[in-house]
Amino acid sequence: MQLRPQLGIALLEALVGLVVLAFGMLGLLWMHQQALAQQRQQLMRSVAMGVADDLAERMRLNAPQRSLYVKTWGSSSTAAFDCTATACSREALAAWDKLQLEQTLQNQLPEGDAAVVALPDVSGWWGIVIAWRDTNETYRTDTASGSPPCPAQMSCWRLFFRPDR
């Protein structure tokens, strides 16, 4: 009895190999996309930390006027003086610092915003919450110590500090 040779099995093996390769490539592309998204979020968190730290240092330098730094979501301020060109009062410096904060947020974070509050639960402590647009909300923090909640579809970074230290 003579066996018939199998025809087309090599083609079938090649097609299965091609499907496996295609799924592997799709997996690699998905992992690459996830890595890019995480890298972008890390960059946004790093910028938010720097902005919050900068404002905290400005508030420490102008601690007697710290109540003038209060800011709510969406509020904007105007400064009458340019404190880099001329000397200004502590009140004008606080307004100028808030204006610098808003300009930095607009330039460095997508739809960046900030809230600055005196923490009601802890005497002498302040909170700075920096928010930026993130449809995935990959980095949200809680409302610890009475700080304002993060706006919808935004990621937030919180900094708590004492201006007098």
PDB file of C-alpha atoms in Angstrom:
ATOM      1  CA  MET A   1       0.000   0.000   0.000  1.00  0.00           C
ATOM      2  CA  GLN A   2       1.432   3.313  -1.059  1.00  0.00           C
ATOM      3  CA  LEU A   3       0.955   6.407   1.174  1.00  0.00           C
ATOM      4  CA  ARG A   4      -0.277   9.608  -0.407  1.00  0.00           C
ATOM      5  CA  PRO A   5       1.928  12.588   0.270  1.00  0.00           C
ATOM      6  CA  GLN A   6       0.299  15.329   2.354  1.00  0.00           C
ATOM      7  CA  LEU A   7      -0.124  18.489   0.382  1.00  0.00           C
ATOM      8  CA  GLY A   8      -0.554  21.961   1.933  1.00  0.00           C
ATOM      9  CA  ILE A   9       0.645  21.150   5.455  1.00  0.00           C
ATOM     10  CA  ALA A  10       3.647  23.464   5.073  1.00  0.00           C
ATOM     11  CA  LEU A  11       1.330  26.286   4.006  1.00  0.00           C
ATOM     12  CA  LEU A  12      -0.866  25.683   7.062  1.00  0.00           C
ATOM     13  CA  GLU A  13       2.197  25.748   9.352  1.00  0.00           C
ATOM     14  CA  ALA A  14       3.333  29.002   7.765  1.00  0.00           C
ATOM     15  CA  LEU A  15      -0.114  30.577   8.295  1.00  0.00           C
ATOM     16  CA  VAL A  16      -0.202  29.512  11.969  1.00  0.00           C
ATOM     17  CA  GLY A  17       3.310  30.932  12.418  1.00  0.00           C
ATOM     18  CA  LEU A  18       2.200  34.190  10.793  1.00  0.00           C
ATOM     19  CA  VAL A  19      -0.811  34.456  13.144  1.00  0.00           C
ATOM     20  CA  VAL A  20       1.417  33.842  16.186  1.00  0.00           C
ATOM     21  CA  LEU A  21       3.873  36.467  14.932  1.00  0.00           C
ATOM     22  CA  ALA A  22       1.033  38.955  14.342  1.00  0.00           C
ATOM     23  CA  PHE A  23      -0.312  38.503  17.888  1.00  0.00           C
ATOM     24  CA  GLY A  24       3.209  38.903  19.262  1.00  0.00           C
ATOM     25  CA  MET A  25       3.694  42.147  17.330  1.00  0.00           C
ATOM     26  CA  LEU A  26       0.314  43.459  18.527  1.00  0.00           C
ATOM     27  CA  GLY A  27       1.339  42.657  22.095  1.00  0.00           C
ATOM     28  CA  LEU A  28       4.612  44.514  21.678  1.00  0.00           C
ATOM     29  CA  LEU A  29       2.833  47.529  20.204  1.00  0.00           C
ATOM     30  CA  TRP A  30       0.348  47.558  23.087  1.00  0.00           C
ATOM     31  CA  MET A  31       3.161  47.366  25.651  1.00  0.00           C
ATOM     32  CA  HIS A  32       4.985  50.204  23.891  1.00  0.00           C
ATOM     33  CA  GLN A  33       1.842  52.356  23.942  1.00  0.00           C
ATOM     34  CA  GLN A  34       1.369  51.657  27.662  1.00  0.00           C
ATOM     35  CA  ALA A  35       4.993  52.583  28.359  1.00  0.00           C
ATOM     36  CA  LEU A  36       4.589  55.876  26.493  1.00  0.00           C
ATOM     37  CA  ALA A  37       1.418  56.699  28.465  1.00  0.00           C
ATOM     38  CA  GLN A  38       3.170  55.936  31.753  1.00  0.00           C
ATOM     39  CA  GLN A  39       6.145  58.047  30.723  1.00  0.00           C
ATOM     40  CA  ARG A  40       3.835  60.973  29.942  1.00  0.00           C
ATOM     41  CA  GLN A  41       2.080  60.637  33.297  1.00  0.00           C
ATOM     42  CA  GLN A  42       5.420  60.498  35.098  1.00  0.00           C
ATOM     43  CA  LEU A  43       6.430  63.695  33.338  1.00  0.00           C
ATOM     44  CA  MET A  44       3.158  65.377  34.393  1.00  0.00           C
ATOM     45  CA  ARG A  45       3.648  64.258  38.016  1.00  0.00           C
ATOM     46  CA  SER A  46       7.204  65.561  37.976  1.00  0.00           C
ATOM     47  CA  VAL A  47       6.075  68.949  36.653  1.00  0.00           C
ATOM     48  CA  ALA A  48       3.259  69.080  39.231  1.00  0.00           C
ATOM     49  CA  MET A  49       5.701  68.328  42.054  1.00  0.00           C
ATOM     50  CA  GLY A  50       8.019  71.084  40.871  1.00  0.00           C
ATOM     51  CA  VAL A  51       5.203  73.631  40.584  1.00  0.00           C
ATOM     52  CA  ALA A  52       3.827  72.755  44.037  1.00  0.00           C
ATOM     53  CA  ASP A  53       7.290  72.892  45.592  1.00  0.00           C
ATOM     54  CA  ASP A  54       7.975  76.256  43.945  1.00  0.00           C
ATOM     55  CA  LEU A  55       4.747  77.735  45.338  1.00  0.00           C
ATOM     56  CA  ALA A  56       5.452  76.269  48.788  1.00  0.00           C
ATOM     57  CA  GLU A  57       8.864  77.969  48.811  1.00  0.00           C
ATOM     58  CA  ARG A  58       7.297  81.267  47.707  1.00  0.00           C
ATOM     59  CA  MET A  59       4.769  80.961  50.535  1.00  0.00           C
ATOM     60  CA  ARG A  60       7.537  80.236  53.027  1.00  0.00           C
ATOM     61  CA  LEU A  61       9.413  83.342  51.900  1.00  0.00           C
ATOM     62  CA  ASN A  62       6.259  85.436  52.259  1.00  0.00           C
ATOM     63  CA  ALA A  63       4.825  83.611  55.310  1.00  0.00           C
ATOM     64  CA  PRO A  64       3.214  86.678  56.938  1.00  0.00           C
ATOM     65  CA  GLN A  65       0.942  86.992  53.874  1.00  0.00           C
ATOM     66  CA  ARG A  66       0.181  83.284  53.421  1.00  0.00           C
ATOM     67  CA  SER A  67      -3.591  83.874  53.627  1.00  0.00           C
ATOM     68  CA  LEU A  68      -3.351  85.834  50.343  1.00  0.00           C
ATOM     69  CA  TYR A  69      -2.230  82.667  48.544  1.00  0.00           C
ATOM     70  CA  VAL A  70      -5.615  80.925  48.951  1.00  0.00           C
ATOM     71  CA  LYS A  71      -6.865  79.757  45.565  1.00  0.00           C
ATOM     72  CA  THR A  72      -9.837  77.660  44.464  1.00  0.00           C
ATOM     73  CA  TRP A  73     -10.278  75.576  41.314  1.00  0.00           C
ATOM     74  CA  GLY A  74     -10.743  77.735  38.229  1.00  0.00           C
ATOM     75  CA  SER A  75     -10.092  81.086  39.899  1.00  0.00           C
ATOM     76  CA  SER A  76      -7.607  83.433  38.287  1.00  0.00           C
ATOM     77  CA  SER A  77      -5.766  86.474  39.555  1.00  0.00           C
ATOM     78  CA  THR A  78      -4.151  89.570  38.153  1.00  0.00           C
ATOM     79  CA  ALA A  79      -1.082  91.290  39.496  1.00  0.00           C
ATOM     80  CA  ALA A  80      -0.732  95.049  39.262  1.00  0.00           C
ATOM     81  CA  PHE A  81       3.021  94.952  39.765  1.00  0.00           C
ATOM     82  CA  ASP A  82       5.830  93.095  38.087  1.00  0.00           C
ATOM     83  CA  CYS A  83       7.895  92.148  41.100  1.00  0.00           C
ATOM     84  CA  THR A  84      10.911  91.223  38.986  1.00  0.00           C
ATOM     85  CA  ALA A  85      11.272  94.765  37.625  1.00  0.00           C
ATOM     86  CA  THR A  86      10.538  96.783  40.775  1.00  0.00           C
ATOM     87  CA  ALA A  87      10.366  96.165  44.480  1.00  0.00           C
ATOM     88  CA  CYS A  88       6.827  95.551  45.673  1.00  0.00           C
ATOM     89  CA  SER A  89       4.945  95.067  48.925  1.00  0.00           C
ATOM     90  CA  ARG A  90       4.353  91.646  50.445  1.00  0.00           C
ATOM     91  CA  GLU A  91       0.695  91.786  49.367  1.00  0.00           C
ATOM     92  CA  ALA A  92       1.667  92.592  45.776  1.00  0.00           C
ATOM     93  CA  LEU A  93       4.277  89.827  45.921  1.00  0.00           C
ATOM     94  CA  ALA A  94       1.601  87.290  46.918  1.00  0.00           C
ATOM     95  CA  ALA A  95      -0.598  88.376  43.979  1.00  0.00           C
ATOM     96  CA  TRP A  96       2.382  88.215  41.631  1.00  0.00           C
ATOM     97  CA  ASP A  97       3.317  84.736  42.926  1.00  0.00           C
ATOM     98  CA  LYS A  98      -0.238  83.507  42.251  1.00  0.00           C
ATOM     99  CA  LEU A  99      -0.088  84.948  38.740  1.00  0.00           C
ATOM    100  CA  GLN A 100       3.238  83.182  38.152  1.00  0.00           C
ATOM    101  CA  LEU A 101       1.658  79.940  39.395  1.00  0.00           C
ATOM    102  CA  GLU A 102      -1.238  80.258  36.943  1.00  0.00           C
ATOM    103  CA  GLN A 103       1.041  81.041  34.015  1.00  0.00           C
ATOM    104  CA  THR A 104       3.290  78.090  34.837  1.00  0.00           C
ATOM    105  CA  LEU A 105       0.301  75.750  35.054  1.00  0.00           C
ATOM    106  CA  GLN A 106      -1.080  76.951  31.724  1.00  0.00           C
ATOM    107  CA  ASN A 107       2.286  76.569  30.007  1.00  0.00           C
ATOM    108  CA  GLN A 108       3.445  73.259  31.446  1.00  0.00           C
ATOM    109  CA  LEU A 109       0.383  71.108  32.203  1.00  0.00           C
ATOM    110  CA  PRO A 110      -2.610  70.293  29.983  1.00  0.00           C
ATOM    111  CA  GLU A 111      -5.487  72.345  31.402  1.00  0.00           C
ATOM    112  CA  GLY A 112      -3.432  72.792  34.578  1.00  0.00           C
ATOM    113  CA  ASP A 113      -5.118  74.212  37.656  1.00  0.00           C
ATOM    114  CA  ALA A 114      -4.372  74.532  41.349  1.00  0.00           C
ATOM    115  CA  ALA A 115      -6.088  74.877  44.692  1.00  0.00           C
ATOM    116  CA  VAL A 116      -4.294  76.299  47.713  1.00  0.00           C
ATOM    117  CA  VAL A 117      -5.995  75.899  51.094  1.00  0.00           C
ATOM    118  CA  ALA A 118      -5.292  76.131  54.785  1.00  0.00           C
ATOM    119  CA  LEU A 119      -5.950  72.646  56.122  1.00  0.00           C
ATOM    120  CA  PRO A 120      -8.854  72.737  58.579  1.00  0.00           C
ATOM    121  CA  ASP A 121      -7.867  69.480  60.286  1.00  0.00           C
ATOM    122  CA  VAL A 122      -4.261  70.439  61.049  1.00  0.00           C
ATOM    123  CA  SER A 123      -3.471  73.875  62.449  1.00  0.00           C
ATOM    124  CA  GLY A 124      -0.701  75.788  60.661  1.00  0.00           C
ATOM    125  CA  TRP A 125      -0.543  73.393  57.711  1.00  0.00           C
ATOM    126  CA  TRP A 126      -1.364  74.249  54.115  1.00  0.00           C
ATOM    127  CA  GLY A 127      -2.195  72.136  51.113  1.00  0.00           C
ATOM    128  CA  ILE A 128      -1.388  72.726  47.471  1.00  0.00           C
ATOM    129  CA  VAL A 129      -3.250  70.556  44.976  1.00  0.00           C
ATOM    130  CA  ILE A 130      -2.080  70.633  41.356  1.00  0.00           C
ATOM    131  CA  ALA A 131      -4.429  69.149  38.730  1.00  0.00           C
ATOM    132  CA  TRP A 132      -4.054  68.453  35.016  1.00  0.00           C
ATOM    133  CA  ARG A 133      -6.298  66.963  32.313  1.00  0.00           C
ATOM    134  CA  ASP A 134      -6.116  63.194  32.156  1.00  0.00           C
ATOM    135  CA  THR A 135      -9.051  61.329  30.657  1.00  0.00           C
ATOM    136  CA  ASN A 136      -7.800  58.053  32.126  1.00  0.00           C
ATOM    137  CA  GLU A 137      -7.419  59.581  35.601  1.00  0.00           C
ATOM    138  CA  THR A 138      -4.291  57.526  36.090  1.00  0.00           C
ATOM    139  CA  TYR A 139      -3.081  59.486  39.097  1.00  0.00           C
ATOM    140  CA  ARG A 140      -5.721  60.599  41.577  1.00  0.00           C
ATOM    141  CA  THR A 141      -5.090  61.199  45.238  1.00  0.00           C
ATOM    142  CA  ASP A 142      -7.504  61.267  48.140  1.00  0.00           C
ATOM    143  CA  THR A 143      -8.823  64.341  49.932  1.00  0.00           C
ATOM    144  CA  ALA A 144      -6.679  63.858  53.015  1.00  0.00           C
ATOM    145  CA  SER A 145      -6.727  66.449  55.806  1.00  0.00           C
ATOM    146  CA  GLY A 146      -9.518  68.494  54.274  1.00  0.00           C
ATOM    147  CA  SER A 147      -7.819  69.351  50.994  1.00  0.00           C
ATOM    148  CA  PRO A 148     -10.206  69.890  48.062  1.00  0.00           C
ATOM    149  CA  PRO A 149     -11.157  66.898  45.910  1.00  0.00           C
ATOM    150  CA  CYS A 150      -9.597  66.489  42.509  1.00  0.00           C
ATOM    151  CA  PRO A 151     -11.823  67.746  39.649  1.00  0.00           C
ATOM    152  CA  ALA A 152     -13.469  65.165  37.389  1.00  0.00           C
ATOM    153  CA  GLN A 153     -11.279  63.572  34.707  1.00  0.00           C
ATOM    154  CA  MET A 154      -8.132  65.187  36.067  1.00  0.00           C
ATOM    155  CA  SER A 155      -5.119  63.764  37.826  1.00  0.00           C
ATOM    156  CA  CYS A 156      -3.874  65.491  40.966  1.00  0.00           C
ATOM    157  CA  TRP A 157      -0.725  65.883  43.004  1.00  0.00           C
ATOM    158  CA  ARG A 158      -0.972  67.079  46.627  1.00  0.00           C
ATOM    159  CA  LEU A 159       1.640  68.758  48.787  1.00  0.00           C
ATOM    160  CA  PHE A 160       1.151  69.475  52.490  1.00  0.00           C
ATOM    161  CA  PHE A 161       3.530  71.804  54.318  1.00  0.00           C
ATOM    162  CA  ARG A 162       3.939  74.417  57.052  1.00  0.00           C
ATOM    163  CA  PRO A 163       4.927  77.844  55.693  1.00  0.00           C
ATOM    164  CA  ASP A 164       6.576  78.881  58.941  1.00  0.00           C
ATOM    165  CA  ARG A 165       9.122  76.038  58.875  1.00  0.00           C
TER     166      ARG A 165
END
